[in-house]
């Protein structure tokens, strides 16, 4: 069904859709697929602030960018991943996402250069009025929607995080952030210092080392790093024997179980897990290498996300001498590089600040409900997909300890089942309501990563148990989101017409 125009007391002539999806990345494309499959009669539009689909996989252009999850779980459940590489580069992932959108006619519902600034909910009309900036024509517009579905992830696309570095202006070389990689950056034969130790830095080091003179990964403290095969032998054999669809399903189930087993093992036996990871690293590093200094974090495995390196590429670069790791703190940038607190100076022609992301939930949009501003820290996540006291608002935030898309698929299924229940019972408004306003809460993203901790006070909260717990367990979410009823005492389901009629006082 195509979008249409509505006339109302305050929005005459505004375009209306049943569901407005914000973001055309992996979550938004997935949400659109489930919505049109389960509710083909519902109208929807996808608003994308940038000029292309793909989200993260189109935005980031730094050398070597790839997934750190296998594509049999990072891919959609409904669309088999056919490439032989399970750990895939961004160009392959982007092609997969765009093929999904094209073959399901999702493209026709995407509006590029449409950035959502704010949205206002009216309980009387059971709809959102959404304020949109159109950067393509330099104008503002409004769209009306019964549901708002935020699928833009949780970090800012327009800027990455760079801490203050003393002496930065003294450096005569080039400084770049991976989130804004310059197309003209030639690092051939150059000395490159990558500041950071997370997934981006771990990806950049071996990729840059192929052409650079030397690459140094400068870290304040180590991160857990594990080599993984870029090709999944089991998945590729299953595909050949059973075909794309069944082979993919089997590989997906195997990898979901494998992810769960590794995570639970690390949580239950952290000391043993740490020892195993250290031994694996030591075997791939040069003899006598200071493993504990550079590859043994102070925290336990999976307190932060574990970095995967396909086919030991990072360790190979260290072994062949094209790259090295330095664990120290920065005293100041100098004209020719970086002076460390230990007194050592690292020469650099290029410095890459792989220092993380800036969090920004819901694309930075502001929300109001019946004229009252929504202050996100005052609200609690419901089933990891809605917010207390915010009606007809859903969002997609994936797992931090497993493949992002596993969570997105489950919550999209649940969202569609909720719509079906509401349709069957003549309901148009869903509002999560806390029965105990004094319920103990904790951060929405209960994760030790620096980019989370910097912004944790700006995010919604979560509770300690269902339905207010934001689960990071796929198996728990299968029970809650796929198998359990959408009816819940904490979810108030109403019809706006009934509410309006009860509000009329007889003369």
Short mmCIF file of C-alpha atoms in Angstrom, two decimals:
data_model
loop_
_atom_site.label_atom_id
_atom_site.label_comp_id
_atom_site.label_asym_id
_atom_site.label_seq_id
_atom_site.Cartn_x
_atom_site.Cartn_y
_atom_site.Cartn_z
CA UNK A 1 0.00 0.00 0.00
CA UNK A 2 1.40 3.39 -0.89
CA UNK A 3 1.53 6.31 1.54
CA UNK A 4 -1.38 8.72 1.61
CA UNK A 5 -2.33 12.12 2.93
CA UNK A 6 -4.38 12.83 6.01
CA UNK A 7 -6.38 15.80 7.11
CA UNK A 8 -6.68 16.55 10.79
CA UNK A 9 -7.06 19.44 13.17
CA UNK A 10 -3.36 20.32 13.07
CA UNK A 11 -1.86 18.47 10.13
CA UNK A 12 -4.05 18.97 7.10
CA UNK A 13 -2.35 17.68 3.98
CA UNK A 14 0.63 16.04 5.73
CA UNK A 15 1.76 12.78 4.17
CA UNK A 16 0.88 9.79 6.32
CA UNK A 17 2.34 6.28 6.58
CA UNK A 18 1.48 3.47 8.95
CA UNK A 19 5.11 2.88 9.97
CA UNK A 20 8.02 5.29 9.58
CA UNK A 21 11.41 3.56 9.73
CA UNK A 22 14.42 5.77 10.47
CA UNK A 23 17.66 4.45 8.96
CA UNK A 24 18.42 2.41 5.83
CA UNK A 25 21.22 0.26 7.21
CA UNK A 26 21.17 -3.39 8.20
CA UNK A 27 18.45 -2.83 10.84
CA UNK A 28 16.20 -0.63 8.71
CA UNK A 29 16.30 -2.91 5.68
CA UNK A 30 15.58 -5.89 7.93
CA UNK A 31 12.66 -4.10 9.62
CA UNK A 32 11.18 -3.21 6.23
CA UNK A 33 11.43 -6.82 5.05
CA UNK A 34 9.61 -8.24 8.08
CA UNK A 35 6.99 -5.50 8.01
CA UNK A 36 6.03 -5.95 4.36
CA UNK A 37 6.15 -9.75 4.64
CA UNK A 38 3.85 -9.90 7.67
CA UNK A 39 1.76 -6.78 6.93
CA UNK A 40 1.70 -6.27 3.17
CA UNK A 41 -1.25 -3.89 3.45
CA UNK A 42 0.57 -1.45 5.70
CA UNK A 43 2.24 1.61 4.22
CA UNK A 44 5.76 2.48 5.31
CA UNK A 45 8.69 4.69 4.39
CA UNK A 46 12.36 4.56 5.32
CA UNK A 47 14.07 7.89 6.01
CA UNK A 48 17.82 7.91 5.50
CA UNK A 49 19.85 11.01 6.43
CA UNK A 50 22.67 10.10 4.09
CA UNK A 51 22.57 9.54 0.34
CA UNK A 52 22.97 5.76 0.25
CA UNK A 53 21.81 2.55 1.88
CA UNK A 54 24.04 0.37 4.02
CA UNK A 55 24.57 2.46 7.14
CA UNK A 56 27.88 1.55 8.77
CA UNK A 57 29.00 -0.48 5.77
CA UNK A 58 28.66 2.47 3.42
CA UNK A 59 29.93 5.12 5.84
CA UNK A 60 33.25 3.58 6.84
CA UNK A 61 35.85 3.50 4.06
CA UNK A 62 39.08 2.79 5.91
CA UNK A 63 41.42 0.06 4.59
CA UNK A 64 40.49 -3.51 5.47
CA UNK A 65 37.07 -2.74 6.96
CA UNK A 66 35.24 -6.01 7.61
CA UNK A 67 32.84 -7.70 9.95
CA UNK A 68 34.03 -9.15 13.23
CA UNK A 69 31.03 -11.49 13.34
CA UNK A 70 30.45 -14.37 10.96
CA UNK A 71 27.98 -13.56 8.19
CA UNK A 72 25.95 -16.69 8.85
CA UNK A 73 24.69 -14.99 12.01
CA UNK A 74 25.31 -11.36 11.05
CA UNK A 75 23.31 -11.92 7.87
CA UNK A 76 19.52 -12.06 7.82
CA UNK A 77 17.79 -15.29 8.75
CA UNK A 78 15.66 -15.04 5.61
CA UNK A 79 18.51 -14.48 3.12
CA UNK A 80 21.37 -16.98 2.85
CA UNK A 81 24.94 -15.71 2.83
CA UNK A 82 26.44 -17.33 -0.27
CA UNK A 83 30.04 -16.11 -0.22
CA UNK A 84 32.72 -18.57 0.92
CA UNK A 85 34.13 -16.05 3.39
CA UNK A 86 32.30 -16.03 6.73
CA UNK A 87 34.30 -13.00 7.93
CA UNK A 88 33.60 -10.61 5.09
CA UNK A 89 34.84 -7.24 3.87
CA UNK A 90 32.55 -4.22 3.80
CA UNK A 91 32.07 -4.28 0.02
CA UNK A 92 30.63 -7.81 0.19
CA UNK A 93 28.36 -6.94 3.12
CA UNK A 94 27.17 -3.79 1.36
CA UNK A 95 26.39 -5.76 -1.81
CA UNK A 96 24.42 -8.28 0.29
CA UNK A 97 22.37 -5.53 1.97
CA UNK A 98 21.62 -3.74 -1.28
CA UNK A 99 20.68 -6.98 -3.01
CA UNK A 100 18.25 -7.67 -0.15
CA UNK A 101 16.65 -4.25 -0.56
CA UNK A 102 16.45 -4.51 -4.35
CA UNK A 103 15.04 -8.01 -4.64
CA UNK A 104 12.32 -7.24 -2.08
CA UNK A 105 11.38 -3.86 -3.60
CA UNK A 106 12.38 -2.11 -0.39
CA UNK A 107 14.35 0.50 -2.38
CA UNK A 108 11.17 2.18 -3.60
CA UNK A 109 10.26 3.12 -0.03
CA UNK A 110 13.61 4.73 0.89
CA UNK A 111 13.89 8.52 1.02
CA UNK A 112 17.50 9.71 0.98
CA UNK A 113 18.78 12.96 2.53
CA UNK A 114 15.88 12.91 5.01
CA UNK A 115 17.11 13.56 8.56
CA UNK A 116 14.62 13.31 11.41
CA UNK A 117 15.00 16.13 13.92
CA UNK A 118 12.02 15.62 16.22
CA UNK A 119 8.78 13.73 16.60
CA UNK A 120 5.64 14.63 18.55
CA UNK A 121 3.07 12.07 19.67
CA UNK A 122 -0.63 12.85 20.01
CA UNK A 123 -2.61 10.34 22.08
CA UNK A 124 -5.88 11.80 20.81
CA UNK A 125 -4.91 11.03 17.21
CA UNK A 126 -2.71 7.99 17.91
CA UNK A 127 0.04 9.18 15.63
CA UNK A 128 3.41 10.87 15.44
CA UNK A 129 4.11 14.10 13.60
CA UNK A 130 7.72 13.88 12.51
CA UNK A 131 9.84 16.91 11.59
CA UNK A 132 12.27 16.11 8.80
CA UNK A 133 15.12 18.08 7.27
CA UNK A 134 15.62 17.44 3.55
CA UNK A 135 19.24 18.24 2.80
CA UNK A 136 18.74 17.51 -0.91
CA UNK A 137 16.42 20.49 -1.38
CA UNK A 138 17.26 22.55 1.72
CA UNK A 139 13.80 22.40 3.21
CA UNK A 140 11.87 21.10 6.22
CA UNK A 141 8.84 18.87 5.94
CA UNK A 142 6.56 16.80 8.17
CA UNK A 143 5.32 13.23 7.96
CA UNK A 144 2.58 11.62 10.03
CA UNK A 145 2.92 8.02 11.20
CA UNK A 146 1.08 5.63 13.50
CA UNK A 147 4.37 4.00 14.48
CA UNK A 148 7.94 5.25 14.60
CA UNK A 149 10.64 2.59 14.26
CA UNK A 150 14.21 3.77 14.93
CA UNK A 151 16.77 1.63 13.12
CA UNK A 152 19.82 3.88 13.15
CA UNK A 153 21.99 2.09 15.71
CA UNK A 154 23.53 3.97 18.60
CA UNK A 155 26.41 6.10 17.37
CA UNK A 156 26.82 9.40 15.55
CA UNK A 157 27.45 9.14 11.85
CA UNK A 158 28.73 12.69 11.44
CA UNK A 159 31.63 12.52 13.90
CA UNK A 160 33.79 9.97 15.65
CA UNK A 161 35.36 10.31 19.08
CA UNK A 162 38.82 11.85 19.38
CA UNK A 163 40.16 12.71 22.85
CA UNK A 164 42.32 15.75 23.49
CA UNK A 165 45.94 15.14 22.56
CA UNK A 166 48.51 17.55 23.91
CA UNK A 167 50.61 19.10 21.14
CA UNK A 168 48.30 17.98 18.35
CA UNK A 169 48.85 21.24 16.45
CA UNK A 170 52.60 20.70 16.50
CA UNK A 171 52.45 17.55 14.39
CA UNK A 172 53.48 18.31 10.79
CA UNK A 173 52.06 15.11 9.30
CA UNK A 174 48.46 14.14 8.67
CA UNK A 175 45.93 13.12 11.33
CA UNK A 176 42.84 11.16 10.30
CA UNK A 177 39.92 9.46 12.05
CA UNK A 178 38.79 6.13 10.52
CA UNK A 179 35.18 7.31 10.45
CA UNK A 180 36.21 9.97 7.92
CA UNK A 181 38.93 8.25 5.91
CA UNK A 182 40.26 10.56 3.15
CA UNK A 183 40.08 9.13 -0.35
CA UNK A 184 43.37 10.81 -1.25
CA UNK A 185 45.38 9.43 1.67
CA UNK A 186 48.51 7.76 0.32
CA UNK A 187 50.29 5.83 3.04
CA UNK A 188 52.61 3.87 0.75
CA UNK A 189 56.03 3.63 2.38
CA UNK A 190 55.00 5.90 5.26
CA UNK A 191 55.35 5.42 8.99
CA UNK A 192 51.82 5.15 10.36
CA UNK A 193 50.77 5.18 14.01
CA UNK A 194 47.30 3.86 14.80
CA UNK A 195 46.11 5.04 18.22
CA UNK A 196 43.68 2.53 19.71
CA UNK A 197 43.27 -1.16 20.44
CA UNK A 198 39.66 -1.94 19.48
CA UNK A 199 38.20 -3.64 16.44
CA UNK A 200 39.00 -0.72 14.10
CA UNK A 201 42.66 -0.53 15.12
CA UNK A 202 43.03 -4.30 14.94
CA UNK A 203 41.58 -4.23 11.42
CA UNK A 204 43.70 -1.28 10.27
CA UNK A 205 47.06 -2.58 11.42
CA UNK A 206 47.43 -5.55 9.01
CA UNK A 207 45.61 -3.75 6.17
CA UNK A 208 47.90 -0.69 6.31
CA UNK A 209 50.98 -2.87 6.79
CA UNK A 210 50.60 -4.25 3.25
CA UNK A 211 51.73 -0.90 1.77
CA UNK A 212 53.04 1.28 4.58
CA UNK A 213 56.68 1.49 5.58
CA UNK A 214 55.78 0.47 9.11
CA UNK A 215 52.59 0.51 11.20
CA UNK A 216 52.56 0.90 14.97
CA UNK A 217 49.44 0.20 17.00
CA UNK A 218 49.74 2.44 20.06
CA UNK A 219 47.46 1.37 22.90
CA UNK A 220 46.99 2.49 26.49
CA UNK A 221 46.00 -1.04 27.47
CA UNK A 222 45.56 -4.36 25.65
CA UNK A 223 42.39 -5.86 24.18
CA UNK A 224 41.52 -9.54 23.90
CA UNK A 225 42.28 -10.69 20.37
CA UNK A 226 41.51 -14.09 18.88
CA UNK A 227 42.36 -15.46 15.44
CA UNK A 228 39.47 -16.99 13.51
CA UNK A 229 39.34 -18.56 10.04
CA UNK A 230 37.92 -16.20 7.43
CA UNK A 231 36.22 -19.20 5.80
CA UNK A 232 33.89 -21.48 7.74
CA UNK A 233 34.69 -24.99 6.53
CA UNK A 234 31.53 -26.43 8.10
CA UNK A 235 29.31 -23.77 6.51
CA UNK A 236 30.85 -24.17 3.08
CA UNK A 237 30.54 -27.97 3.22
CA UNK A 238 26.92 -27.70 4.38
CA UNK A 239 26.16 -25.34 1.51
CA UNK A 240 27.58 -27.78 -1.04
CA UNK A 241 25.78 -30.78 0.42
CA UNK A 242 22.41 -29.23 1.30
CA UNK A 243 22.18 -26.18 -0.93
CA UNK A 244 22.21 -22.50 -0.05
CA UNK A 245 19.05 -22.37 2.05
CA UNK A 246 19.40 -25.46 4.20
CA UNK A 247 23.19 -25.21 4.40
CA UNK A 248 22.91 -21.60 5.59
CA UNK A 249 20.28 -22.49 8.19
CA UNK A 250 22.44 -25.29 9.58
CA UNK A 251 25.59 -23.14 9.67
CA UNK A 252 23.64 -20.35 11.33
CA UNK A 253 22.38 -22.69 14.05
CA UNK A 254 25.87 -24.08 14.61
CA UNK A 255 27.41 -20.62 14.91
CA UNK A 256 24.70 -19.34 17.24
CA UNK A 257 25.44 -22.26 19.55
CA UNK A 258 29.16 -21.72 19.21
CA UNK A 259 28.88 -17.99 20.09
CA UNK A 260 26.78 -18.82 23.13
CA UNK A 261 29.18 -21.51 24.30
CA UNK A 262 32.25 -19.27 24.00
CA UNK A 263 30.57 -16.36 25.80
CA UNK A 264 29.26 -18.54 28.63
CA UNK A 265 32.62 -20.26 29.03
CA UNK A 266 34.38 -16.89 29.32
CA UNK A 267 31.83 -15.68 31.87
CA UNK A 268 31.97 -18.82 34.01
CA UNK A 269 35.69 -19.55 33.80
CA UNK A 270 37.38 -16.20 33.15
CA UNK A 271 40.81 -17.21 34.43
CA UNK A 272 40.92 -20.31 32.25
CA UNK A 273 39.55 -18.40 29.24
CA UNK A 274 42.23 -15.75 29.72
CA UNK A 275 44.93 -18.42 29.84
CA UNK A 276 43.67 -20.09 26.67
CA UNK A 277 43.53 -16.80 24.76
CA UNK A 278 47.04 -15.90 25.92
CA UNK A 279 48.41 -19.27 24.77
CA UNK A 280 46.74 -18.94 21.37
CA UNK A 281 48.25 -15.46 20.96
CA UNK A 282 51.71 -16.58 22.08
CA UNK A 283 51.83 -19.37 19.49
CA UNK A 284 51.24 -16.85 16.72
CA UNK A 285 53.72 -14.24 17.91
CA UNK A 286 57.52 -14.28 17.57
CA UNK A 287 59.52 -16.25 20.10
CA UNK A 288 60.16 -14.23 23.23
CA UNK A 289 57.50 -11.66 22.39
CA UNK A 290 56.18 -9.77 25.48
CA UNK A 291 52.68 -11.26 25.28
CA UNK A 292 51.56 -10.12 28.72
CA UNK A 293 52.55 -6.52 28.06
CA UNK A 294 50.67 -6.16 24.78
CA UNK A 295 47.96 -8.87 24.72
CA UNK A 296 46.83 -9.52 28.31
CA UNK A 297 44.08 -7.09 29.40
CA UNK A 298 43.39 -6.31 33.05
CA UNK A 299 39.69 -7.16 32.63
CA UNK A 300 38.12 -10.57 32.01
CA UNK A 301 37.25 -11.93 28.55
CA UNK A 302 33.96 -10.54 27.20
CA UNK A 303 33.72 -7.77 29.81
CA UNK A 304 34.35 -5.88 26.59
CA UNK A 305 33.86 -7.20 23.08
CA UNK A 306 36.53 -9.66 21.98
CA UNK A 307 38.28 -8.69 18.73
CA UNK A 308 38.48 -11.32 16.01
CA UNK A 309 41.33 -11.31 13.48
CA UNK A 310 40.71 -13.40 10.34
CA UNK A 311 43.42 -15.91 9.45
CA UNK A 312 45.75 -14.39 12.09
CA UNK A 313 46.44 -11.38 9.83
CA UNK A 314 47.45 -9.10 12.72
CA UNK A 315 49.87 -11.67 14.12
CA UNK A 316 51.38 -12.28 10.67
CA UNK A 317 52.08 -8.55 10.27
CA UNK A 318 53.85 -8.50 13.63
CA UNK A 319 55.85 -11.63 12.80
CA UNK A 320 57.08 -10.32 9.45
CA UNK A 321 58.12 -6.99 10.98
CA UNK A 322 55.76 -4.75 9.01
CA UNK A 323 53.81 -3.86 12.16
CA UNK A 324 54.35 -3.59 15.88
CA UNK A 325 52.39 -2.94 19.07
CA UNK A 326 53.37 -0.40 21.72
CA UNK A 327 51.59 -0.22 25.08
CA UNK A 328 52.16 3.17 26.68
CA UNK A 329 50.51 6.53 27.30
CA UNK A 330 50.84 9.62 25.16
CA UNK A 331 52.67 12.57 26.71
CA UNK A 332 52.38 14.84 23.67
CA UNK A 333 52.38 14.94 19.91
CA UNK A 334 55.61 16.33 18.48
CA UNK A 335 56.52 17.74 15.10
CA UNK A 336 57.56 14.31 13.88
CA UNK A 337 55.43 11.88 15.84
CA UNK A 338 54.39 11.03 19.39
CA UNK A 339 56.32 11.32 22.65
CA UNK A 340 55.26 8.70 25.19
CA UNK A 341 55.23 8.99 28.96
CA UNK A 342 58.03 6.41 29.09
CA UNK A 343 60.24 8.88 27.19
CA UNK A 344 60.18 6.91 23.96
CA UNK A 345 59.26 8.76 20.77
CA UNK A 346 57.52 7.11 17.82
CA UNK A 347 58.15 8.67 14.40
CA UNK A 348 55.08 9.11 12.25
CA UNK A 349 54.13 10.53 8.88
CA UNK A 350 50.45 9.74 9.50
CA UNK A 351 48.56 9.35 12.77
CA UNK A 352 45.24 7.49 12.74
CA UNK A 353 43.03 8.17 15.76
CA UNK A 354 41.11 4.89 16.02
CA UNK A 355 39.84 6.12 19.37
CA UNK A 356 36.19 5.15 19.13
CA UNK A 357 32.69 6.38 18.52
CA UNK A 358 30.32 8.97 19.92
CA UNK A 359 27.05 7.47 21.06
CA UNK A 360 23.81 8.98 19.86
CA UNK A 361 20.63 6.97 20.31
CA UNK A 362 17.70 7.37 17.94
CA UNK A 363 19.71 9.51 15.54
CA UNK A 364 19.73 12.41 17.97
CA UNK A 365 16.02 13.13 17.45
CA UNK A 366 14.02 14.74 20.26
CA UNK A 367 10.68 13.24 21.27
CA UNK A 368 7.60 14.72 22.90
CA UNK A 369 4.51 12.87 24.10
CA UNK A 370 1.35 14.97 24.35
CA UNK A 371 3.44 18.08 24.65
CA UNK A 372 5.83 16.71 27.30
CA UNK A 373 9.52 16.41 26.38
CA UNK A 374 10.92 12.88 26.62
CA UNK A 375 14.09 12.86 28.74
CA UNK A 376 15.65 9.53 27.81
CA UNK A 377 17.35 8.73 31.16
CA UNK A 378 13.92 8.95 32.82
CA UNK A 379 12.58 6.08 30.70
CA UNK A 380 13.14 2.33 30.89
CA UNK A 381 13.57 -0.05 27.98
CA UNK A 382 10.72 -2.52 27.48
CA UNK A 383 11.79 -5.88 25.97
CA UNK A 384 14.81 -4.09 24.54
CA UNK A 385 12.64 -2.53 21.82
CA UNK A 386 10.30 0.12 23.31
CA UNK A 387 10.43 2.79 26.06
CA UNK A 388 8.24 3.21 29.10
CA UNK A 389 5.52 5.85 28.64
CA UNK A 390 6.43 6.42 24.98
CA UNK A 391 3.59 5.05 22.80
CA UNK A 392 4.01 3.40 19.40
CA UNK A 393 7.77 3.87 19.39
CA UNK A 394 10.07 0.94 18.64
CA UNK A 395 13.81 0.75 18.10
CA UNK A 396 16.45 -1.74 17.00
CA UNK A 397 19.65 -2.15 19.01
CA UNK A 398 21.47 -5.43 18.51
CA UNK A 399 23.72 -7.54 20.69
CA UNK A 400 27.06 -6.34 22.04
CA UNK A 401 28.27 -9.89 22.78
CA UNK A 402 27.10 -11.59 19.60
CA UNK A 403 26.00 -10.79 16.06
CA UNK A 404 23.95 -7.57 15.94
CA UNK A 405 21.42 -8.90 13.47
CA UNK A 406 20.35 -11.87 15.61
CA UNK A 407 18.63 -9.46 18.00
CA UNK A 408 17.22 -7.25 15.24
CA UNK A 409 15.51 -10.19 13.56
CA UNK A 410 13.82 -11.31 16.76
CA UNK A 411 12.54 -7.89 17.75
CA UNK A 412 11.23 -7.26 14.21
CA UNK A 413 9.28 -10.53 14.44
CA UNK A 414 7.88 -9.48 17.81
CA UNK A 415 6.96 -6.04 16.49
CA UNK A 416 5.02 -7.56 13.61
CA UNK A 417 3.22 -9.98 15.96
CA UNK A 418 2.26 -7.05 18.17
CA UNK A 419 0.77 -5.22 15.16
CA UNK A 420 -1.23 -8.34 14.24
CA UNK A 421 -2.63 -8.61 17.77
CA UNK A 422 -3.60 -4.95 17.78
CA UNK A 423 -5.29 -5.26 14.39
CA UNK A 424 -7.26 -8.29 15.51
CA UNK A 425 -8.54 -6.48 18.59
CA UNK A 426 -9.18 -3.02 17.16
CA UNK A 427 -6.31 -1.38 19.06
CA UNK A 428 -4.11 1.43 17.81
CA UNK A 429 -1.90 2.44 20.76
CA UNK A 430 0.75 0.48 22.64
CA UNK A 431 2.34 2.12 25.69
CA UNK A 432 4.74 0.33 28.06
CA UNK A 433 3.94 1.37 31.64
CA UNK A 434 6.03 0.81 34.76
CA UNK A 435 3.96 -0.58 37.63
CA UNK A 436 6.71 0.39 40.05
CA UNK A 437 8.21 3.81 39.28
CA UNK A 438 10.85 3.17 41.97
CA UNK A 439 12.07 -0.05 40.35
CA UNK A 440 15.86 -0.40 40.50
CA UNK A 441 17.49 0.26 37.13
CA UNK A 442 20.89 0.05 35.51
CA UNK A 443 22.45 1.35 32.26
CA UNK A 444 20.79 0.34 28.99
CA UNK A 445 24.13 -0.82 27.56
CA UNK A 446 25.72 -2.60 30.52
CA UNK A 447 29.06 -2.81 28.77
CA UNK A 448 32.53 -1.65 29.83
CA UNK A 449 33.61 -0.22 26.46
CA UNK A 450 34.81 3.38 26.65
CA UNK A 451 32.40 4.67 24.04
CA UNK A 452 29.50 3.34 26.13
CA UNK A 453 30.77 4.64 29.46
CA UNK A 454 31.28 8.18 28.09
CA UNK A 455 27.58 8.54 27.28
CA UNK A 456 25.83 6.11 29.58
CA UNK A 457 24.09 8.87 31.55
CA UNK A 458 22.38 10.14 28.40
CA UNK A 459 20.73 6.81 27.56
CA UNK A 460 17.50 5.18 28.72
CA UNK A 461 17.75 2.66 31.55
CA UNK A 462 16.92 -1.02 31.90
CA UNK A 463 15.55 -3.09 34.76
CA UNK A 464 16.75 -6.28 36.40
CA UNK A 465 14.12 -8.65 35.03
CA UNK A 466 11.56 -9.20 32.29
CA UNK A 467 10.12 -7.33 30.53
CA UNK A 468 12.39 -4.42 31.52
CA UNK A 469 15.66 -6.30 31.08
CA UNK A 470 17.50 -5.68 27.82
CA UNK A 471 18.67 -9.22 27.24
CA UNK A 472 22.00 -9.97 25.58
CA UNK A 473 21.13 -13.65 25.23
CA UNK A 474 19.78 -14.90 21.92
CA UNK A 475 18.27 -18.00 23.52
CA UNK A 476 16.48 -15.94 26.17
CA UNK A 477 15.19 -13.60 23.50
CA UNK A 478 13.89 -16.48 21.38
CA UNK A 479 11.64 -17.36 24.33
CA UNK A 480 10.61 -13.76 25.03
CA UNK A 481 10.34 -12.23 21.57
CA UNK A 482 9.53 -15.19 19.32
CA UNK A 483 7.59 -17.60 21.51
CA UNK A 484 5.98 -15.63 24.33
CA UNK A 485 2.72 -13.73 23.93
CA UNK A 486 2.84 -10.09 22.93
CA UNK A 487 0.20 -9.44 25.60
CA UNK A 488 1.84 -8.23 28.77
CA UNK A 489 0.58 -6.55 31.92
CA UNK A 490 3.31 -3.93 31.46
CA UNK A 491 2.10 -3.06 27.96
CA UNK A 492 -1.03 -0.92 27.89
CA UNK A 493 -2.99 -1.52 24.66
CA UNK A 494 -5.84 0.88 23.88
CA UNK A 495 -7.94 2.39 21.12
CA UNK A 496 -7.69 6.16 20.80
CA UNK A 497 -11.36 6.46 19.78
CA UNK A 498 -12.42 4.80 23.02
CA UNK A 499 -10.14 7.13 24.98
CA UNK A 500 -11.62 10.17 23.24
CA UNK A 501 -15.19 9.03 23.83
CA UNK A 502 -14.55 8.49 27.55
CA UNK A 503 -13.03 11.96 27.74
CA UNK A 504 -16.27 13.58 26.52
CA UNK A 505 -18.28 14.83 29.48
CA UNK A 506 -22.07 14.87 28.86
CA UNK A 507 -23.72 18.31 29.10
#
